[in-house]
Short mmCIF file of C-alpha atoms in Angstrom, two decimals:
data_model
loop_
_atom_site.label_atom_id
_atom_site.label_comp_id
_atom_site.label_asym_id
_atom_site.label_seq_id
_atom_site.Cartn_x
_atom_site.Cartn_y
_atom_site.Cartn_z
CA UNK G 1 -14.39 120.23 261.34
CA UNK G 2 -17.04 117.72 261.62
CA UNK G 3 -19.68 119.96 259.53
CA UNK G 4 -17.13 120.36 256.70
CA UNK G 5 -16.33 116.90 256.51
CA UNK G 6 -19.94 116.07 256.27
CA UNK G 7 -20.69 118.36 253.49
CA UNK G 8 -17.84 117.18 251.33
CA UNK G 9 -18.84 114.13 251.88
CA UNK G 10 -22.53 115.20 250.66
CA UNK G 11 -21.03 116.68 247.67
CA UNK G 12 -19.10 113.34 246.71
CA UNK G 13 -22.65 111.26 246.08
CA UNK G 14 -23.60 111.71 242.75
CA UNK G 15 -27.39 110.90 241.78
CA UNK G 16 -27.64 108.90 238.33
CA UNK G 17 -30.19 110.95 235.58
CA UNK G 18 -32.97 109.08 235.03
CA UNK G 19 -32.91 109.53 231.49
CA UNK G 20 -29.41 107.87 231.03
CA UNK G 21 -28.48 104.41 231.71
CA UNK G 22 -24.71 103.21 232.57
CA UNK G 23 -23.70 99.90 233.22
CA UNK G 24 -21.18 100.41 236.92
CA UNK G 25 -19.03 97.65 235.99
CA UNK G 26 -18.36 99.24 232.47
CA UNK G 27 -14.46 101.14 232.19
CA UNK G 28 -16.26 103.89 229.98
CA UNK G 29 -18.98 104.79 232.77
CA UNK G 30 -18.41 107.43 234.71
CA UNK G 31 -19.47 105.64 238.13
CA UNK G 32 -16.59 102.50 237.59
CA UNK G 33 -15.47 101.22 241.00
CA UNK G 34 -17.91 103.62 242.71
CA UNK G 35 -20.35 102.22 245.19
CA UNK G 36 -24.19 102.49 245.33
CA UNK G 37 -25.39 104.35 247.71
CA UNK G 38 -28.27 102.64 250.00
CA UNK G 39 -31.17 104.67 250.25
CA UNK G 40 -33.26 104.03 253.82
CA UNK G 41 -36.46 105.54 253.49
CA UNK G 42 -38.19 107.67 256.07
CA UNK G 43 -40.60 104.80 257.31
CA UNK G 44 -37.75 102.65 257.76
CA UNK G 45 -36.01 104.90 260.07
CA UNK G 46 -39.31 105.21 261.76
CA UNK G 47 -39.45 101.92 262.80
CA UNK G 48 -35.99 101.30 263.40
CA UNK G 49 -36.18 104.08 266.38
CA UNK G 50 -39.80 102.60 267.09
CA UNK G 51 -38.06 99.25 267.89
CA UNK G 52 -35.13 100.84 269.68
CA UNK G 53 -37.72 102.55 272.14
CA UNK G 54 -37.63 105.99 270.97
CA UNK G 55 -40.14 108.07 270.81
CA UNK G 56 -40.67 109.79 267.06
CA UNK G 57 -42.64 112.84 266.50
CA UNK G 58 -45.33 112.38 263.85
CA UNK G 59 -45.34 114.94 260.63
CA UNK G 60 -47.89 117.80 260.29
CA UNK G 61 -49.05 115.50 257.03
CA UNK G 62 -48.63 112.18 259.19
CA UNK G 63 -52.00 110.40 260.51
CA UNK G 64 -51.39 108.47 263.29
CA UNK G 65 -54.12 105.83 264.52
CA UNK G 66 -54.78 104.79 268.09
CA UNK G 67 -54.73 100.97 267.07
CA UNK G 68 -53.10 98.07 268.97
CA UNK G 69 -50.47 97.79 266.60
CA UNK G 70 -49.72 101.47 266.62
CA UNK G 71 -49.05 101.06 262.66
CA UNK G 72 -48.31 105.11 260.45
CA UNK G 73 -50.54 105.33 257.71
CA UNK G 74 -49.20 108.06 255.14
CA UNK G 75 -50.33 108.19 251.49
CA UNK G 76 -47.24 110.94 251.22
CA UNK G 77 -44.75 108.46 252.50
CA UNK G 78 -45.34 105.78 250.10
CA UNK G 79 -44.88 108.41 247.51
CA UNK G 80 -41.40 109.47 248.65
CA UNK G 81 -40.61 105.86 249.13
CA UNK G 82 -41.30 104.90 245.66
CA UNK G 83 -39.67 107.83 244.47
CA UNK G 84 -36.26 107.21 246.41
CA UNK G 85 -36.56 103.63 244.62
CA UNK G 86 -36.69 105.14 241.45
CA UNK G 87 -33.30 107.04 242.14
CA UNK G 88 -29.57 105.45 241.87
CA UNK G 89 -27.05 107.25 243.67
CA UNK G 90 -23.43 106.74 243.80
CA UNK G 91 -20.25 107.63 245.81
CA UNK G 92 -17.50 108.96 243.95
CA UNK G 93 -15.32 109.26 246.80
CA UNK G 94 -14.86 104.90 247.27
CA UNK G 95 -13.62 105.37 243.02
CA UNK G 96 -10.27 104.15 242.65
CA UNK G 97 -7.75 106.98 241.76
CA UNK G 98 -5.96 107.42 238.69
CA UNK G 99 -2.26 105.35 237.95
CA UNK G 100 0.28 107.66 238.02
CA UNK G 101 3.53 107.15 236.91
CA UNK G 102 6.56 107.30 238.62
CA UNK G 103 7.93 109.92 238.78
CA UNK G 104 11.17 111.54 236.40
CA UNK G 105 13.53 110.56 236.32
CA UNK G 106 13.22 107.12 237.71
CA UNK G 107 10.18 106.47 235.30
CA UNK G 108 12.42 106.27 232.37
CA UNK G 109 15.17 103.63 233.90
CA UNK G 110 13.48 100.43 233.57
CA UNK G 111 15.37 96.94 235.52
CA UNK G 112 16.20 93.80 233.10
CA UNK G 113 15.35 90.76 234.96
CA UNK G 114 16.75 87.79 234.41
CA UNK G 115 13.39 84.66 234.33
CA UNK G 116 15.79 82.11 235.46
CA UNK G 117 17.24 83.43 238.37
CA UNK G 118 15.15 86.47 239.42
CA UNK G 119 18.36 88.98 239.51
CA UNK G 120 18.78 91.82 237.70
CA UNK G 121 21.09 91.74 234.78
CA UNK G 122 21.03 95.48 233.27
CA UNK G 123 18.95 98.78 232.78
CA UNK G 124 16.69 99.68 229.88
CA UNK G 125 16.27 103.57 228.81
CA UNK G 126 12.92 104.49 228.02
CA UNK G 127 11.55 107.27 226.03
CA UNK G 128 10.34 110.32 227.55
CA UNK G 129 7.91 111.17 224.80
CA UNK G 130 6.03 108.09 225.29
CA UNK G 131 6.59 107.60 229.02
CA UNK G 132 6.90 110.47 230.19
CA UNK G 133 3.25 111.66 230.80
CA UNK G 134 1.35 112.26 234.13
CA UNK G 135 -1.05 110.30 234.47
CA UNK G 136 -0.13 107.37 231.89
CA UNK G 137 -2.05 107.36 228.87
CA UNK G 138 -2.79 103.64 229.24
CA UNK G 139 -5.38 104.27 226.39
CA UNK G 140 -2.27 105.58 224.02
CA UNK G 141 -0.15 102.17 224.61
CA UNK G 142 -2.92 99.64 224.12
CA UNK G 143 -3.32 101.46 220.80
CA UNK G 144 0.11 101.31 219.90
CA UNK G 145 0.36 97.82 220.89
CA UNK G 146 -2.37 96.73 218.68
CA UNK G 147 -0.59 98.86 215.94
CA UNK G 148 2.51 97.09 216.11
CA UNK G 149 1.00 93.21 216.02
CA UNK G 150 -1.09 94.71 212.89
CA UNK G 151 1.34 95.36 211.44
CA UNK G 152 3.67 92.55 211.92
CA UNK G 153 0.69 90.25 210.76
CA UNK G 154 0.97 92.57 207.48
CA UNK G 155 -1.07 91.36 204.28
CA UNK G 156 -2.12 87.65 204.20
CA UNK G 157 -3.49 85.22 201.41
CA UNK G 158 -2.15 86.75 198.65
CA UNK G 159 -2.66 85.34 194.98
CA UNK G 160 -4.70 82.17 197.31
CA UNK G 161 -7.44 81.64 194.70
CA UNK G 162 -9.85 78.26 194.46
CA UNK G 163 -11.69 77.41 191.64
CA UNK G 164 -15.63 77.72 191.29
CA UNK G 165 -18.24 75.63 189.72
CA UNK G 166 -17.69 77.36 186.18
CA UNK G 167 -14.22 77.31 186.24
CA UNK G 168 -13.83 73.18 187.17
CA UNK G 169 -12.65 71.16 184.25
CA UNK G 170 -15.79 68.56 183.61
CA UNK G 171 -18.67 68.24 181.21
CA UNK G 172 -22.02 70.23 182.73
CA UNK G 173 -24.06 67.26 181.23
CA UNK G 174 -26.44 65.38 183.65
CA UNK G 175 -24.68 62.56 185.02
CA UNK G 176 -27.64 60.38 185.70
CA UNK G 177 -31.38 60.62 185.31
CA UNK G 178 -33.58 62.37 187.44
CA UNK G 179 -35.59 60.06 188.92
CA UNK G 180 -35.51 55.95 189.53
CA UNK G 181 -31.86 55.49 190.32
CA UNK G 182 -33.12 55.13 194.64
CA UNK G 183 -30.18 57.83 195.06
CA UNK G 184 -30.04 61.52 194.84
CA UNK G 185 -30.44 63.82 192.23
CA UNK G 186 -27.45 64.98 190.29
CA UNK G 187 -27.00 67.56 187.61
CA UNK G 188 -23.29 68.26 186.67
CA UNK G 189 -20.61 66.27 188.06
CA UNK G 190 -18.76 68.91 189.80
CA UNK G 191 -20.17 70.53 192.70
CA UNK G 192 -18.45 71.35 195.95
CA UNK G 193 -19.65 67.98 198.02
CA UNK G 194 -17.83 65.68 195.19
CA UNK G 195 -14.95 64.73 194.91
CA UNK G 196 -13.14 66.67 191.79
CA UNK G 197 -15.70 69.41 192.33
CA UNK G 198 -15.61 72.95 192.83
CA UNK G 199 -14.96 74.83 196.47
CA UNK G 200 -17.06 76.22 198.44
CA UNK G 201 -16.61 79.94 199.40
CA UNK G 202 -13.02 79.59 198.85
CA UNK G 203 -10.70 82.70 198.73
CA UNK G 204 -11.11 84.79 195.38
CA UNK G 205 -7.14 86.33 195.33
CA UNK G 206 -8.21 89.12 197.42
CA UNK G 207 -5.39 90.41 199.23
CA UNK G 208 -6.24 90.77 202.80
CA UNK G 209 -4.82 93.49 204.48
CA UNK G 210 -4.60 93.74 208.45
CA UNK G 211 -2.57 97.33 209.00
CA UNK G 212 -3.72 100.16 211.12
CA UNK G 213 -3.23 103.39 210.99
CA UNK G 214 -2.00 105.64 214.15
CA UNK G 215 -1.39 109.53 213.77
CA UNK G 216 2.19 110.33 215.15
CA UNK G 217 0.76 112.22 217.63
#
């Protein structure tokens, strides 16, 4: 019936606590792809019927004045209306539903398509373990992809070592005096902005290591 349909629909807006604060366009909130609910306050409707010609009962804590604009006055009003600024509600019922899979077994029988021409050439098998959950664990894969290009990359830069400023072949005398030479002052002959020097922050041998770990579960 009408009155049901209403109620659910009641039961669908969700009001956001005021002590918590979610970003709506983030994937880990639990109001993503829901809409905001407008809020109309109680004067507004007022003067929307006001305008439309109707005739609107004042309130037991209303005052109404006899003026020639025939304006409401209420203290109470602009109370609730603050207060229904103040709240955030949302519609979980306009949230987009879940991806399912496919269903068995039609899920596990991939096509092979050829780039070129568009046709399909053959039929991949796919395992039910992984694909075979309801709904898709879209989560699981994008973990699983990530642990595969990990560990493809591997371990990079090893034995890659530079040499410092103590390590440099040179004399550590002072190649020129300190001051009255009209160019800048020098101590050893070696440092990272010469040529023949040392480098800067180079890699020290450490073996870099880009593997993750994923439990076979």
């Amino acid at each position: 019936s009408l009155a049901t349909a209403q109620e659910e629909k009641k039961s669908q807006i969700v009001e956001l606590p005021p002590n918590l604060e979610f970003d709506p366009r983030a994937k880990s909130s639990p109001f993503y792809g829901a809409e905001e609910v407008v809020q109309t306050s109680r004067r507004t409707k007022q003067l929307k019927k006001k305008v439309e010609g109707q005739q609107v009962a004042p309130s037991a804590h209303e005052i109404v004045e006899d003026d020639d604009d025939d304006e409401y006055t209420d203290i109470d009003d602009d109370a609730d209306d603050e207060a229904d600024k103040q709240r955030v509600l949302y519609d979980l019922s306009t949230k987009a539903d879940v991806p399912r899979a496919i269903p068995l077994p039609q899920r596990l029988r991939v096509p092979i398509m050829d780039f070129k021409s568009g046709d399909e050439v053959g039929t991949i098998h796919l395992s039910d373990k992984t694909f075979g959950c309801d709904p898709v664990r879209v989560d699981i894969l994008q973990r699983v992809v990530v642990w595969q290009r990990n560990k493809k990359r591997g371990k990079r830069n090893a034995g890659a070592r530079t040499k410092t400023i103590s390590e440099v072949s040179g004399s550590g005398r002072k190649v020129r005096n300190q001051k009255g030479g009209g160019v800048a002052r020098a101590g050893h002959s070696h440092p990272a902005h010469w040529r023949g020097g040392a480098k800067g922050h180079g890699p020290k041998g450490n073996i870099q290591d880009y593997t993750t770990k994923l439990n076979k579960k």
